[in-house]
Amino acid sequence: MSDTGTWLAALARDLGPAGLWRPGIEADDAQLQPHLQDWRRRYEGRALAIARPVDTAQVAHIVRACAAQGVPIVPQGGNTSLVGGSVPDDSGQQLVLNLQRLRQVRHLDAANLSLTAEAGCTLHEVQQAADSAGLLFPLSLASQGTCTLGGNLASNAGGTQVLRYGTARELCLGLEVVTAHGEIWSGLSGLRKDNTGYDLRDLFIGSEGTLGIITAATMRLYPRPRGQATALVGCGSAAEAVTLLQLARQELDAGLTAFEAMAALPLQLVQRHHPEVAAVLAALTESSARGLPAWVVLIENVSSESSGHAHTRLHALLEQALAQGLIHTTALASNQTQQRAMWQLREAIPLSERAEGLMVKHDIGLPASAIPAFVSTCEQEIAARWRDARIVCFGHLGDGNLHYNVQPPADASSGTALIRFEREVNDIVFDLVAHFGGTLSAEHGIGVLRRDELARRKPPVALHMMRAIKRALDPSGLMNPGRVLS
Ligand code: FAD
């Protein structure tokens, strides 16, 4: 047996049954495949093995074993990354460290409004744990049945409730981390205030597995709102949607939890691929002879008093917006089934895009005030260059976060033409993002997909500091190499 074979066999023994999957030994191709290919099916690699620890001590043991052998580690949670961050490269030399078996909710402290859970709990499991105690864990993503708490923190996930509750970073109070040296840092504090030097927690959040392995986290909980109201409204332009956002902030204040915008084309894709979900749009189109509005916005308002109160305030906002000509059609959900249907429409967009075919995707952030000018300028530049490219634009408008995806015309949909198309579209989109003071990744992170763009566009001083942090915490460069930084 080779040296590699020997230490892997020892690791397999140490981790116990199902703790290590070596290709062709404990696992066949079908078992390995979901861990080797990303959700978008853009990246596919090979792994030396897939480690499946059950607790923090096993994670530390794996990291120490890999450090001793100089084996790079790719941390993996639910593998829903949209930037190719959680699958190995094609060298067959990287070890995937999958955290999905670290699955305990360790502690819920209702009086402190906090919960401590292990990295492999799915986001849905964390939400359920809070819910069983009558509390709310507000992080919410369409991938919540699969993505994990560790992955959410490693990628500083955003989602649909950021407007009111913040990103994963803002929801996190403390972390437990296995460092690149295999030491365990127990920083699982439930404190709201702790000014004792550099913020280590914030270094690991959003580091995409390049600095260490998150094994558990203490997260903020909130009182569950007593009432919730949801509406879909039709706007004639992005400018109207942004003015509506301003009005909604003013009128609903902290009650405004979601402001999701969807242009007509993504909604048409839902109508085509998930017509059962798109039925909720009928309420908007029936009152308008012109079909789908240019933009549909999903607005959610919560209340600490009652659903009736949330409903009344949202209704008043819609009346005001209609009077000001900011919206032209409205549908206010009158029960939870209708509310759910509105959210299903929003959540069906990524799935409908996937069914429609290849898109060049962008997850950009802009000051809300710059969004109308960005949308119209970018559309003009893309149309001037490719008559038949189609723009699928939707996103968390309340956070200035747009998913700005472009479907190539038929003659640029494969091979070198597609590569050229992607490069040129990226240049147009990211140049305009920079012009309007935005960011090239609002919530999906950098991974492999945006690594070179980051190197090109981030100020040299910032890159220099990032590299210094990487060298200090992972001097051998074994933690998720090639992601975020080259
Ligand atoms: P993975 O995909 O497994 O990993 C993500 C990154 O974190 C990788 O770099 C990986 O190496 C690293 N990592 C994973 N676990 C750990 C750990 N324990 N310690 C250290 N590093 C780790 N994202 C949003 O922000 N907002 C959205 O609204 C949103 N919607 C989505 C909708 C769909 C349908 C899909 C498929 C994805 C969506 N995403 C969204 C992206 C993705 O779901 C999130 O980034 C999620 O937080 C990733 O969690 P995961 O457990 O799947 O992590």
XYZ file of C-alpha atoms and ligand atoms in Angstrom:
539
model
C 0.000 0.000 0.000
C 1.334 3.472 -0.868
C 2.063 6.049 1.837
C -1.144 7.849 0.906
C -3.035 4.567 1.081
C -1.541 3.833 4.505
C -2.426 7.090 6.235
C -5.877 7.144 4.647
C -6.484 3.590 5.885
C -5.414 4.699 9.374
C -7.718 7.728 9.151
C -10.599 5.489 8.054
C -10.014 3.284 11.124
C -9.852 6.321 13.441
C -13.078 7.830 12.108
C -15.073 4.617 12.427
C -17.843 3.258 10.197
C -18.823 5.610 7.339
C -16.333 8.227 8.611
C -14.198 8.176 5.464
C -15.240 7.398 1.919
C -12.277 6.421 -0.249
C -13.144 6.183 -3.958
C -13.702 2.550 -4.908
C -13.210 1.312 -1.311
C -16.000 2.612 0.955
C -17.912 4.462 -1.750
C -18.731 4.053 -5.432
C -19.052 6.827 -8.010
C -22.781 7.268 -7.400
C -22.215 7.967 -3.677
C -19.303 10.312 -4.309
C -20.799 12.274 -7.194
C -23.091 14.643 -5.192
C -19.985 15.768 -3.275
C -17.816 16.301 -6.340
C -20.111 18.409 -8.527
C -21.505 21.829 -7.641
C -25.200 22.755 -7.596
C -24.994 24.614 -10.908
C -23.115 21.683 -12.521
C -20.382 24.040 -13.591
C -17.540 22.542 -11.561
C -16.768 18.867 -11.129
C -13.646 17.417 -9.537
C -12.136 14.301 -8.017
C -11.341 13.734 -4.348
C -8.648 11.834 -2.545
C -11.419 10.915 -0.106
C -14.492 12.346 1.563
C -14.196 12.638 5.337
C -17.462 12.585 7.291
C -16.662 13.373 10.935
C -19.314 13.177 13.642
C -17.907 15.677 16.115
C -15.439 18.535 16.574
C -12.712 16.259 17.923
C -12.854 14.190 14.716
C -12.673 17.369 12.609
C -9.537 18.426 14.505
C -8.060 14.947 14.039
C -8.670 15.050 10.262
C -7.160 18.534 9.955
C -4.048 17.483 11.897
C -3.674 14.328 9.778
C -4.002 16.349 6.558
C -1.553 18.994 7.837
C 0.998 16.280 8.576
C 0.622 14.871 5.051
C 0.368 18.256 3.297
C -3.095 17.340 1.966
C -5.387 20.257 1.005
C -8.880 20.292 2.531
C -12.118 21.414 0.882
C -14.711 22.066 3.608
C -18.221 21.183 2.492
C -21.663 21.664 4.023
C -24.760 21.191 1.882
C -22.814 21.865 -1.342
C -25.244 24.537 -2.532
C -22.498 27.084 -3.230
C -23.176 29.071 -6.392
C -19.508 30.013 -6.885
C -17.829 26.592 -6.982
C -16.434 26.938 -3.450
C -17.329 23.541 -2.033
C -16.119 20.946 -4.560
C -12.560 19.706 -5.093
C -10.468 20.458 -8.160
C -9.685 17.701 -10.662
C -6.274 16.773 -9.207
C -7.687 13.961 -7.057
C -5.360 15.197 -4.285
C -7.822 17.241 -2.194
C -9.771 15.825 0.723
C -13.400 16.892 1.002
C -14.318 17.477 4.648
C -18.074 17.197 4.765
C -19.679 18.532 7.958
C -23.181 17.128 7.491
C -22.860 14.598 10.335
C -22.197 17.339 12.936
C -25.908 17.717 13.456
C -26.673 18.519 17.108
C -28.533 21.553 18.335
C -26.450 21.803 21.493
C -28.285 24.447 23.474
C -31.131 26.924 23.251
C -31.109 29.796 25.725
C -34.526 31.409 25.484
C -33.737 34.084 28.071
C -30.629 35.116 26.120
C -32.416 34.723 22.766
C -29.640 32.499 21.432
C -29.084 28.998 20.115
C -25.926 26.938 19.707
C -25.940 24.402 16.889
C -23.369 22.345 15.037
C -22.183 23.273 11.582
C -23.917 20.402 9.752
C -27.462 21.255 10.879
C -29.437 22.344 7.864
C -30.724 25.899 7.987
C -34.240 24.453 8.105
C -33.344 22.375 11.197
C -32.044 25.490 12.956
C -35.233 27.387 12.063
C -37.304 24.457 13.385
C -35.358 24.327 16.661
C -36.062 28.025 17.242
C -39.684 27.592 16.234
C -40.208 24.734 18.713
C -39.230 27.172 21.471
C -41.679 29.774 20.140
C -38.807 31.870 18.761
C -37.568 32.927 15.353
C -34.282 32.248 13.589
C -34.742 34.629 10.679
C -32.083 33.573 8.152
C -34.035 32.317 5.147
C -32.782 31.073 1.749
C -34.406 29.022 -0.996
C -31.737 26.343 -0.352
C -32.580 26.064 3.357
C -33.564 22.387 3.246
C -30.036 21.482 2.119
C -27.591 24.250 3.035
C -25.976 24.050 6.466
C -25.366 26.507 9.271
C -21.590 26.132 8.786
C -21.925 26.849 5.065
C -24.212 29.826 5.755
C -21.579 31.347 8.032
C -18.600 30.432 5.857
C -20.304 32.211 2.944
C -22.005 34.921 5.062
C -25.352 34.063 3.480
C -27.972 36.740 2.976
C -31.403 35.667 1.753
C -34.815 37.228 2.067
C -34.868 38.705 5.595
C -31.651 40.758 5.584
C -33.539 44.049 5.437
C -34.751 43.568 9.011
C -32.419 40.995 10.601
C -29.111 41.239 8.706
C -26.898 38.606 7.078
C -25.526 35.433 8.708
C -22.693 37.584 10.071
C -25.064 39.897 11.916
C -26.960 36.920 13.317
C -23.857 35.236 14.714
C -22.744 35.739 18.315
C -19.997 33.135 18.622
C -18.147 30.381 16.791
C -16.313 27.156 17.416
C -13.575 26.681 14.860
C -10.938 24.070 14.062
C -7.909 26.040 12.939
C -5.629 25.098 10.059
C -3.247 23.654 12.680
C -5.962 21.359 14.027
C -6.530 23.286 17.252
C -10.045 23.894 18.548
C -10.962 27.529 19.209
C -14.040 27.623 21.407
C -15.549 31.038 20.910
C -19.174 29.984 21.449
C -20.165 33.069 23.350
C -23.743 34.257 23.568
C -22.603 37.780 24.386
C -23.967 40.801 22.547
C -20.978 42.887 23.566
C -17.366 41.734 23.795
C -14.646 44.248 23.039
C -11.595 42.131 23.792
C -9.323 42.727 20.840
C -9.499 41.639 17.216
C -12.800 40.107 16.190
C -11.771 36.541 15.363
C -15.362 35.480 14.779
C -15.769 37.967 11.961
C -12.566 36.755 10.304
C -13.993 33.264 9.858
C -17.453 34.414 8.773
C -17.408 34.846 5.007
C -13.942 33.266 4.675
C -15.389 30.402 2.577
C -13.379 27.684 4.318
C -10.030 29.305 3.491
C -9.021 30.065 7.104
C -10.428 27.215 9.208
C -13.382 24.893 9.743
C -16.478 26.173 11.519
C -17.810 23.317 13.664
C -20.531 25.098 15.680
C -22.040 28.525 16.160
C -24.115 30.500 18.612
C -26.768 32.444 16.748
C -29.177 35.232 17.693
C -32.860 34.402 17.984
C -35.769 36.820 17.895
C -39.286 36.871 19.279
C -41.617 35.403 16.662
C -43.713 38.199 15.151
C -47.392 37.783 16.026
C -48.595 38.822 12.615
C -47.413 38.931 9.057
C -48.816 40.401 5.838
C -47.561 39.813 2.319
C -48.359 41.492 -0.981
C -47.355 41.376 -4.623
C -47.425 44.692 -6.452
C -46.741 45.694 -10.041
C -44.449 48.645 -10.835
C -43.790 50.182 -14.222
C -40.027 50.558 -13.801
C -37.071 49.922 -11.510
C -37.209 53.603 -10.549
C -40.791 53.201 -9.294
C -39.756 50.092 -7.344
C -36.911 51.975 -5.646
C -39.173 54.919 -4.748
C -41.661 52.393 -3.368
C -38.865 50.930 -1.220
C -38.176 54.353 0.231
C -41.877 54.845 1.008
C -42.175 51.335 2.518
C -39.188 51.959 4.798
C -40.701 55.196 5.966
C -44.211 53.833 6.525
C -43.466 50.310 7.819
C -40.162 51.027 9.542
C -38.820 47.881 11.295
C -41.930 45.930 10.235
C -40.613 45.763 6.674
C -38.868 42.377 6.500
C -38.730 41.671 2.781
C -38.702 43.662 -0.431
C -38.036 41.258 -3.307
C -38.130 42.526 -6.876
C -38.684 40.424 -9.994
C -38.552 41.721 -13.558
C -41.047 40.351 -16.090
C -38.686 37.871 -17.768
C -37.891 35.737 -14.681
C -41.627 35.593 -14.012
C -42.255 34.407 -17.567
C -39.726 31.623 -16.926
C -41.696 30.566 -13.842
C -44.889 30.624 -15.934
C -43.197 28.317 -18.447
C -41.462 25.868 -16.114
C -43.596 25.978 -12.958
C -47.062 27.123 -14.096
C -48.666 25.802 -10.896
C -46.566 28.274 -8.872
C -47.091 31.160 -11.323
C -50.887 31.017 -10.876
C -50.554 33.580 -8.062
C -49.660 36.192 -10.706
C -53.207 36.067 -12.087
C -54.311 38.547 -9.414
C -51.876 41.100 -10.875
C -52.494 40.492 -14.554
C -56.309 40.285 -14.409
C -56.579 43.934 -13.422
C -54.108 44.987 -16.110
C -54.810 44.683 -19.818
C -51.064 44.848 -20.490
C -50.112 41.480 -18.960
C -47.179 41.218 -16.594
C -45.931 44.481 -15.096
C -42.319 45.446 -15.875
C -41.431 44.718 -12.236
C -43.272 42.767 -9.558
C -42.317 43.387 -5.926
C -43.048 41.069 -3.025
C -43.412 43.089 0.174
C -43.650 41.614 3.624
C -44.603 43.451 6.789
C -44.572 41.903 10.254
C -46.143 43.073 13.461
C -45.531 42.343 17.116
C -49.289 42.845 17.666
C -51.332 40.757 15.211
C -51.797 39.735 11.581
C -54.665 42.215 11.375
C -52.292 44.999 12.392
C -49.617 43.905 9.881
C -52.302 43.701 7.182
C -53.772 47.117 7.947
C -50.379 48.841 7.788
C -49.407 47.112 4.551
C -52.792 47.949 3.055
C -52.304 51.615 3.984
C -48.888 51.603 2.308
C -50.342 50.134 -0.886
C -53.129 52.740 -0.954
C -50.566 55.501 -0.633
C -48.334 53.975 -3.327
C -51.323 53.623 -5.691
C -52.272 57.233 -5.072
C -48.714 58.343 -5.868
C -48.670 56.262 -9.058
C -45.758 54.105 -7.833
C -47.688 50.866 -8.282
C -50.370 49.944 -10.751
C -51.672 46.569 -9.581
C -51.713 44.918 -6.154
C -52.537 41.577 -4.578
C -52.602 41.476 -0.781
C -52.596 37.938 0.624
C -55.588 37.298 2.866
C -54.364 34.076 4.462
C -51.198 32.039 5.033
C -51.796 29.848 1.978
C -51.745 32.922 -0.250
C -48.659 34.268 1.528
C -46.880 30.962 0.963
C -47.907 31.006 -2.715
C -46.316 34.446 -3.153
C -43.057 33.248 -1.644
C -43.137 30.101 -3.787
C -43.266 32.331 -6.857
C -40.084 34.102 -5.749
C -38.341 30.861 -4.774
C -39.210 29.196 -8.095
C -37.098 31.668 -10.088
C -33.674 29.966 -9.616
C -35.246 26.595 -10.427
C -36.975 27.966 -13.535
C -33.732 29.596 -14.694
C -31.990 26.277 -14.293
C -34.685 24.551 -16.389
C -34.425 27.273 -19.058
C -30.747 26.625 -19.675
C -27.407 28.223 -19.278
C -27.122 31.755 -17.883
C -24.145 33.948 -17.157
C -24.902 34.855 -13.559
C -24.068 37.826 -11.377
C -24.894 38.501 -7.745
C -24.224 42.199 -7.481
C -24.774 44.806 -4.800
C -25.483 48.464 -5.472
C -26.673 51.467 -3.516
C -30.477 51.318 -3.961
C -30.405 54.843 -5.378
C -28.146 53.690 -8.264
C -30.246 50.664 -9.270
C -32.536 52.355 -11.855
C -29.562 53.900 -13.696
C -27.607 50.630 -13.527
C -30.537 48.584 -14.852
C -31.232 50.849 -17.819
C -27.577 51.450 -18.748
C -26.637 47.786 -18.500
C -29.668 46.727 -20.545
C -28.748 49.230 -23.267
C -25.106 48.120 -23.395
C -26.011 44.433 -23.564
C -28.707 45.003 -26.216
C -26.272 47.078 -28.287
C -23.746 44.231 -28.248
C -26.108 41.190 -28.595
C -29.600 41.725 -29.946
C -30.893 38.368 -28.668
C -29.306 38.114 -25.211
C -31.999 37.957 -22.510
C -31.639 39.553 -19.088
C -33.122 37.728 -16.105
C -33.033 40.234 -13.267
C -34.480 39.719 -9.796
C -33.310 39.920 -6.230
C -33.322 41.378 -2.779
C -33.960 44.975 -3.841
C -34.347 46.026 -0.214
C -30.653 45.188 0.277
C -29.547 46.625 -3.087
C -28.766 43.051 -4.152
C -29.647 42.003 -7.701
C -29.246 38.626 -9.325
C -28.414 39.896 -12.794
C -28.280 36.926 -15.126
C -27.857 36.978 -18.885
C -28.895 34.211 -21.234
C -26.640 34.026 -24.283
C -28.064 34.173 -27.803
C -28.170 30.799 -29.618
C -24.921 31.457 -31.506
C -23.009 32.088 -28.255
C -24.428 29.288 -26.145
C -21.513 26.846 -26.278
C -17.785 26.407 -26.806
C -15.427 29.330 -27.283
C -18.302 31.642 -28.287
C -19.832 31.103 -24.845
C -16.511 31.715 -23.098
C -16.120 34.981 -25.029
C -19.738 35.944 -24.315
C -19.260 35.359 -20.590
C -16.080 37.414 -20.488
C -17.603 40.328 -22.375
C -20.860 40.305 -20.367
C -18.864 40.213 -17.124
C -16.844 43.207 -18.278
C -19.982 45.209 -19.061
C -21.737 44.270 -15.813
C -18.752 44.642 -13.463
C -17.508 47.883 -15.065
C -20.943 49.394 -14.503
C -21.137 47.972 -10.982
C -17.813 49.666 -10.203
C -18.999 52.878 -11.862
C -22.103 52.973 -9.660
C -20.186 52.172 -6.447
C -21.312 48.538 -6.113
C -19.802 45.137 -5.372
C -19.269 42.129 -7.637
C -20.556 39.721 -4.989
C -23.316 40.731 -2.603
C -24.050 37.362 -1.011
C -22.856 34.306 -2.954
C -19.175 34.909 -2.217
C -16.089 34.511 -4.360
C -15.224 30.787 -4.511
C -13.517 29.920 -7.788
C -16.006 31.717 -10.018
C -15.125 35.269 -8.951
C -11.553 34.730 -7.728
C -9.787 36.257 -10.714
C -12.289 39.104 -10.954
C -11.664 39.883 -7.280
C -7.906 39.939 -7.889
C -8.472 42.319 -10.801
C -10.882 44.693 -9.103
C -10.222 44.746 -5.350
C -7.861 47.551 -4.312
C -4.263 46.250 -3.937
C -4.103 47.386 -0.303
C -7.194 45.291 0.523
C -5.782 42.247 -1.314
C -2.497 42.659 0.526
C -4.272 42.578 3.910
C -6.363 39.566 2.870
C -3.231 37.647 1.846
C -1.516 38.565 5.129
C -4.466 37.163 7.097
C -4.457 33.991 4.998
C -0.711 33.477 5.538
C -1.031 34.068 9.281
C -3.886 31.616 9.847
C -3.117 29.030 7.175
C 0.646 29.242 6.541
C 0.745 25.974 4.573
C -2.140 27.069 2.348
C -4.094 23.841 2.854
C -7.512 25.311 3.665
C -9.664 25.398 0.522
C -6.762 26.449 -1.714
C -7.559 28.352 -4.889
C -10.831 29.721 -3.506
C -11.221 33.466 -2.813
C -7.471 34.115 -3.316
C -5.306 32.491 -5.934
P -21.419 24.808 0.791
O -21.973 25.081 -0.543
O -21.151 23.388 1.116
O -20.085 25.655 1.027
C -20.057 27.038 0.777
C -18.652 27.571 1.113
O -18.415 27.479 2.507
C -17.523 26.749 0.477
O -16.457 27.601 0.211
C -17.129 25.748 1.559
O -15.798 25.331 1.435
C -17.356 26.558 2.806
N -17.830 25.793 3.973
C -18.961 25.025 4.060
N -19.115 24.581 5.307
C -18.062 25.059 6.021
C -17.673 24.949 7.395
N -18.394 24.281 8.269
N -16.535 25.578 7.786
C -15.790 26.300 6.904
N -16.114 26.428 5.602
C -17.246 25.824 5.172
N -27.068 32.346 -0.853
C -27.420 33.508 -0.260
O -26.586 34.137 0.385
N -28.686 34.001 -0.392
C -29.656 33.362 -1.074
O -30.776 33.842 -1.155
C -29.314 32.115 -1.683
N -30.242 31.425 -2.365
C -29.893 30.231 -2.934
C -30.869 29.516 -3.611
C -30.561 28.293 -4.199
C -31.634 27.518 -4.920
C -29.238 27.787 -4.093
C -28.862 26.466 -4.694
C -28.265 28.506 -3.423
C -28.575 29.724 -2.839
N -27.622 30.464 -2.139
C -27.973 31.645 -1.545
C -26.225 29.998 -2.064
C -25.970 28.961 -0.943
O -27.109 28.223 -0.638
C -25.503 29.630 0.294
O -24.287 30.253 0.037
C -25.328 28.710 1.519
O -25.054 29.533 2.619
C -24.232 27.658 1.378
O -24.381 26.683 2.405
P -23.866 25.200 2.200
O -23.999 24.471 3.497
O -24.517 24.549 1.046
O -22.340 25.453 1.921
